[in-house]
Coordinates of C-alpha atoms and ligand atoms in Angstrom, one line a residue:
X79 CA 82.3 84.7 109.9
X80 CA 82.6 84.0 106.2
X81 CA 85.7 85.9 105.2
X82 CA 88.3 85.4 102.5
X83 CA 92.0 85.4 103.3
X84 CA 93.6 88.8 102.7
X85 CA 96.4 88.2 100.2
X86 CA 96.8 91.5 98.3
X87 CA 97.8 95.0 99.2
X88 CA 97.5 98.2 97.1
X89 CA 99.9 101.1 97.5
X90 CA 98.9 104.2 95.5
X91 CA 102.1 105.9 94.3
X92 CA 101.1 107.9 91.2
X93 CA 100.7 111.2 92.9
X94 CA 102.9 114.2 91.9
X95 CA 104.2 114.9 95.4
X96 CA 104.0 118.7 95.1
X97 CA 104.4 119.2 98.8
X98 CA 108.0 118.0 98.4
X99 CA 109.1 120.1 95.4
X100 CA 111.8 120.7 94.3
X101 CA 112.9 117.1 95.2
X102 CA 109.9 115.5 93.6
X103 CA 110.7 117.1 90.2
X104 CA 113.5 114.6 89.9
X105 CA 112.6 111.8 92.2
X106 CA 109.4 110.0 93.0
X107 CA 108.3 111.0 96.5
X108 CA 107.9 107.3 97.4
X109 CA 111.7 107.0 96.8
X110 CA 112.7 109.7 99.3
X111 CA 114.5 107.8 102.0
X112 CA 114.1 107.8 105.7
X113 CA 117.9 107.7 106.3
X114 CA 118.8 104.9 103.7
X115 CA 115.5 103.2 102.9
X116 CA 113.0 104.6 100.5
X117 CA 109.6 105.2 102.1
X118 CA 107.9 102.8 99.8
X119 CA 110.1 99.9 101.0
X120 CA 108.8 100.5 104.6
X121 CA 105.2 100.2 103.2
X122 CA 106.0 97.0 101.3
X123 CA 107.7 95.5 104.3
X124 CA 104.6 96.4 106.4
X125 CA 102.4 94.5 103.9
X126 CA 104.7 91.4 103.9
X127 CA 104.9 91.4 107.7
X128 CA 101.1 91.4 107.8
X129 CA 101.0 88.2 105.7
X130 CA 100.4 89.9 102.3
X131 CA 101.6 87.8 99.3
X132 CA 101.1 90.3 96.4
X133 CA 101.6 94.1 96.5
X134 CA 100.1 96.1 93.7
X135 CA 101.7 99.5 93.3
X136 CA 99.8 102.2 91.4
X137 CA 102.2 104.4 89.4
X138 CA 102.2 106.7 86.4
X139 CA 104.5 106.9 83.4
X140 CA 106.6 109.5 85.3
X141 CA 107.2 107.1 88.2
X142 CA 108.7 104.1 86.5
X143 CA 111.8 104.3 88.7
X144 CA 109.7 102.5 91.3
X145 CA 109.5 99.5 88.9
X146 CA 113.3 99.5 88.5
X147 CA 113.8 99.8 92.2
X148 CA 112.0 96.5 92.8
X149 CA 113.5 94.7 89.8
X150 CA 116.1 92.0 90.4
X151 CA 119.6 93.1 89.3
X152 CA 121.8 89.9 89.3
X153 CA 124.7 91.6 87.6
X154 CA 124.9 94.2 90.4
X155 CA 124.6 91.4 93.0
X156 CA 127.5 89.5 91.3
X157 CA 129.6 92.6 91.2
X158 CA 129.1 93.3 94.9
X159 CA 130.0 89.7 95.7
X160 CA 133.1 90.0 93.6
X161 CA 134.1 93.1 95.6
X162 CA 133.7 91.2 98.8
X163 CA 130.4 92.8 99.8
X164 CA 127.9 89.9 100.1
X165 CA 126.0 91.9 102.7
X166 CA 125.2 94.6 100.1
X167 CA 124.3 92.0 97.5
X168 CA 121.8 90.5 100.0
X169 CA 120.2 93.9 100.6
X170 CA 119.5 94.4 96.9
X171 CA 118.4 90.8 96.4
X172 CA 116.0 91.1 99.3
X173 CA 114.2 94.1 97.7
X174 CA 113.4 92.1 94.6
X175 CA 112.4 88.9 96.3
X176 CA 110.4 90.3 99.3
X177 CA 107.0 89.8 97.7
X178 CA 105.3 89.5 94.4
X179 CA 105.1 93.0 93.2
X180 CA 102.9 94.1 90.3
X181 CA 102.2 97.6 88.8
X182 CA 99.1 99.3 87.6
X183 CA 99.1 102.6 85.8
X184 CA 96.9 105.6 86.7
X185 CA 97.4 108.0 83.8
X186 CA 95.2 110.8 85.0
X187 CA 95.3 112.3 88.5
X188 CA 91.7 112.1 89.4
X189 CA 92.0 111.3 93.1
X190 CA 92.5 108.4 95.6
X191 CA 89.2 106.8 94.7
X192 CA 90.1 106.8 91.0
X193 CA 93.5 105.3 91.8
X194 CA 92.0 102.4 93.7
X195 CA 89.5 101.9 90.9
X196 CA 92.4 101.4 88.5
X197 CA 93.3 98.2 90.4
X198 CA 89.9 96.5 89.9
X199 CA 91.2 93.9 87.5
X200 CA 94.5 93.3 89.5
X201 CA 92.7 92.8 92.8
X202 CA 89.7 90.8 91.5
X203 CA 87.0 89.5 93.8
X204 CA 88.8 89.5 97.1
X205 CA 89.4 91.7 100.1
X206 CA 92.6 93.8 100.0
X207 CA 94.6 96.2 102.1
X208 CA 95.3 99.8 101.0
X209 CA 98.5 101.4 102.4
X210 CA 98.9 105.1 101.7
X211 CA 102.5 106.1 101.1
X212 CA 102.4 109.4 103.1
X213 CA 101.4 107.6 106.3
X214 CA 104.3 105.8 107.8
X215 CA 103.0 104.0 110.9
X216 CA 105.1 102.2 113.5
X217 CA 103.8 100.0 116.2
X218 CA 106.6 99.5 118.6
X219 CA 104.6 97.2 120.9
X220 CA 103.0 94.6 118.6
X221 CA 101.4 94.0 115.2
X222 CA 101.7 96.6 112.5
X223 CA 98.7 98.7 111.4
X224 CA 98.0 96.5 108.3
X225 CA 98.0 93.3 110.4
X226 CA 95.6 94.9 113.0
X227 CA 93.2 95.9 110.2
X228 CA 93.3 92.5 108.6
X229 CA 92.6 90.8 112.0
X230 CA 89.8 93.3 112.5
X231 CA 88.3 92.3 109.1
X232 CA 88.4 88.6 110.1
X233 CA 86.1 89.6 113.0
X234 CA 83.6 91.9 111.1
X235 CA 83.8 90.7 107.5
X236 CA 83.3 94.3 106.4
X237 CA 85.5 97.0 105.0
X238 CA 87.4 98.7 107.8
X239 CA 89.3 101.9 107.9
X240 CA 92.2 102.6 110.2
X241 CA 91.6 105.7 112.4
X242 CA 93.2 107.5 115.3
X243 CA 91.9 110.5 117.2
X244 CA 93.5 113.8 115.9
X245 CA 93.5 117.3 117.3
X246 CA 90.4 119.3 116.5
X247 CA 92.6 121.9 114.7
X248 CA 93.7 119.4 112.0
X249 CA 90.5 117.5 111.3
X250 CA 90.2 119.6 108.0
X251 CA 93.1 117.6 106.6
X252 CA 91.5 114.1 106.8
X253 CA 88.5 111.9 106.1
X254 CA 86.5 112.2 109.4
X255 CA 84.2 109.5 110.7
X256 CA 80.7 110.1 112.1
X257 CA 80.7 107.4 114.7
X258 CA 77.9 105.1 115.9
X259 CA 78.4 102.4 118.5
X260 CA 81.9 102.0 119.9
X261 CA 83.1 98.6 121.1
X262 CA 86.6 98.6 122.4
X263 CA 88.7 99.6 119.3
X264 CA 85.9 99.0 116.8
X265 CA 83.8 102.0 115.8
X266 CA 80.6 101.7 113.7
X267 CA 80.8 104.2 110.9
X268 CA 77.5 106.0 110.2
X269 CA 79.0 108.5 107.7
X270 CA 82.2 110.2 106.8
X271 CA 83.2 113.7 105.6
X272 CA 86.3 114.2 103.5
X273 CA 88.3 117.2 104.9
X274 CA 85.5 119.0 106.7
X275 CA 86.1 122.8 106.7
X276 CA 83.7 123.3 109.7
X277 CA 81.9 121.1 112.2
X278 CA 83.8 117.8 111.9
X279 CA 81.5 114.9 113.0
X280 CA 84.2 113.6 115.4
X281 CA 88.0 113.6 115.8
X282 CA 88.4 110.1 114.4
X283 CA 90.5 110.6 111.3
X284 CA 91.3 108.0 108.5
X285 CA 95.1 107.7 108.6
X286 CA 96.2 105.9 105.5
X287 CA 95.2 102.2 106.2
X288 CA 92.1 100.6 104.7
X289 CA 90.9 97.1 104.5
X290 CA 88.5 97.0 101.6
X291 CA 86.0 94.4 100.4
X292 CA 85.7 94.1 96.6
X293 CA 82.2 95.7 96.5
X294 CA 84.0 99.0 96.9
X295 CA 84.8 98.9 93.1
X296 CA 81.2 99.1 92.2
X297 CA 80.7 102.0 94.6
X298 CA 83.8 103.8 93.1
X299 CA 82.4 103.4 89.6
X300 CA 79.4 105.3 90.7
X301 CA 81.1 108.0 92.7
X302 CA 81.1 111.6 91.4
X303 CA 84.1 113.9 92.0
X304 CA 83.9 115.3 95.5
X305 CA 86.2 117.4 97.7
X306 CA 88.9 119.1 95.6
X307 CA 87.1 117.9 92.4
X308 CA 88.6 114.4 92.9
X309 CA 86.9 111.0 93.1
X310 CA 87.3 110.4 96.8
X311 CA 87.6 107.0 98.4
X312 CA 85.9 108.4 101.4
X313 CA 82.7 109.1 99.4
X314 CA 82.6 105.6 98.0
X315 CA 83.2 104.1 101.5
X316 CA 80.1 105.8 102.9
X317 CA 78.0 104.0 100.2
X318 CA 78.9 100.6 101.6
X319 CA 76.1 98.8 103.5
X320 CA 78.2 98.3 106.5
X321 CA 81.5 99.9 107.5
X322 CA 83.7 99.9 110.6
X323 CA 86.7 102.0 111.7
X324 CA 89.4 100.5 113.8
X325 CA 91.4 102.7 116.2
X326 CA 94.8 101.1 115.5
X327 CA 97.8 101.2 117.8
X328 CA 100.9 102.8 116.5
X329 CA 102.7 106.1 115.9
X330 CA 102.0 107.7 112.6
X331 CA 104.3 110.0 110.7
X332 CA 102.9 112.1 107.9
X333 CA 105.9 111.9 105.7
X334 CA 104.3 114.0 103.0
X335 CA 104.6 116.9 105.4
X336 CA 108.1 118.4 105.9
X337 CA 108.1 118.3 109.7
X338 CA 106.6 114.8 109.7
X339 CA 109.4 113.7 107.5
X340 CA 112.1 115.3 109.7
X341 CA 110.5 113.7 112.8
X342 CA 110.6 110.3 111.2
X343 CA 114.3 110.7 110.2
X344 CA 115.1 111.7 113.8
X345 CA 113.1 109.0 115.5
X346 CA 114.3 106.3 113.2
X347 CA 117.9 107.3 113.6
X348 CA 117.5 107.3 117.4
X349 CA 116.3 103.6 117.1
X350 CA 119.3 102.5 115.1
X351 CA 122.3 101.0 116.7
X352 CA 124.7 102.5 114.2
X353 CA 123.4 106.0 114.6
X354 CA 121.6 106.5 117.9
X355 CA 124.6 107.7 120.0
X356 CA 125.9 110.2 117.5
X357 CA 122.4 111.6 116.7
X358 CA 121.3 111.9 120.3
X359 CA 124.4 113.7 121.2
X360 CA 124.1 116.0 118.2
X361 CA 120.5 116.8 118.9
X362 CA 121.3 117.5 122.6
X363 CA 124.1 119.9 121.6
X364 CA 121.9 121.8 119.1
X365 CA 118.9 122.3 121.4
Ligands
G1P473 C1 93.8 111.0 102.0 C2 92.3 110.6 102.2 C3 91.9 111.1 103.6 C4 92.8 110.6 104.7 C5 94.3 110.9 104.4 C6 95.2 110.2 105.4 O1 94.0 112.4 101.9 O2 91.6 111.2 101.2 O3 90.6 110.7 103.8 O4 92.4 111.1 105.9 O5 94.6 110.5 103.0 O6 96.5 110.6 105.2 P1 95.3 113.1 101.3 O7 96.2 113.3 102.5 O8 95.9 112.1 100.3 O9 94.8 114.3 100.6

């Protein structure tokens, strides 16, 4: 199979985050923490752990705090060291040195497809991963979702979207696949419908992870606004000559949804040595 190494990942972070108002009037939704770590840092770490070398974050003028978050602050590091806190100095240094991070602006909110198109120059002519900030995915038994999709791409050489089976009642929230042949975790994609109101073609939903080949940019340039009046990545994907879905392993938290966010905070705290006893006892008492 003639594939190129996957070196870049794109994280769209220009959205307004209206589902999390009022918090998102004053803070980028990607900076909302799960306990003490902003959600975007989980996504960057997933990319790095999947072997990605450069992360391209799509922001808007209103979201420049994300740039500052990833900037090196040597004065702060020195201050923490002088106060005998080298462990804190390491935490902030690691954020800035984790990966090469670059930023691309999306000045108008014209949808996910439009956001991805804004990265055409930055990505260039190579395959790349897309990681959506609202979908926090944890695989406690092996490779993370991005790594699974990258490995899947090395087998097919085509664009691949990460899917899982969702309940029929919630198919209206997602891009839904019309499946062809299914071979273990690989699903041939014959078509897709973005947020079907009725008659979803299956229960395989795109859940925030895509491995895209660069021919997607040409398709995006010729994609008209679709569902919600936005340029949809889903619509451009269906124009590709060959497309697969991969039923990835992992638990997904929709952290753009209030309950999904609370669930992530509880689960993550129950997995932390410094919190698990206190939190489990507290939850037991409350229920
Ligand atoms: C986007 C995509 C949709 C996908 C979803 C996954 O929708 O357009 O196809 O299923 O992410 O979270 P959004 O939730 O941003 O409206």
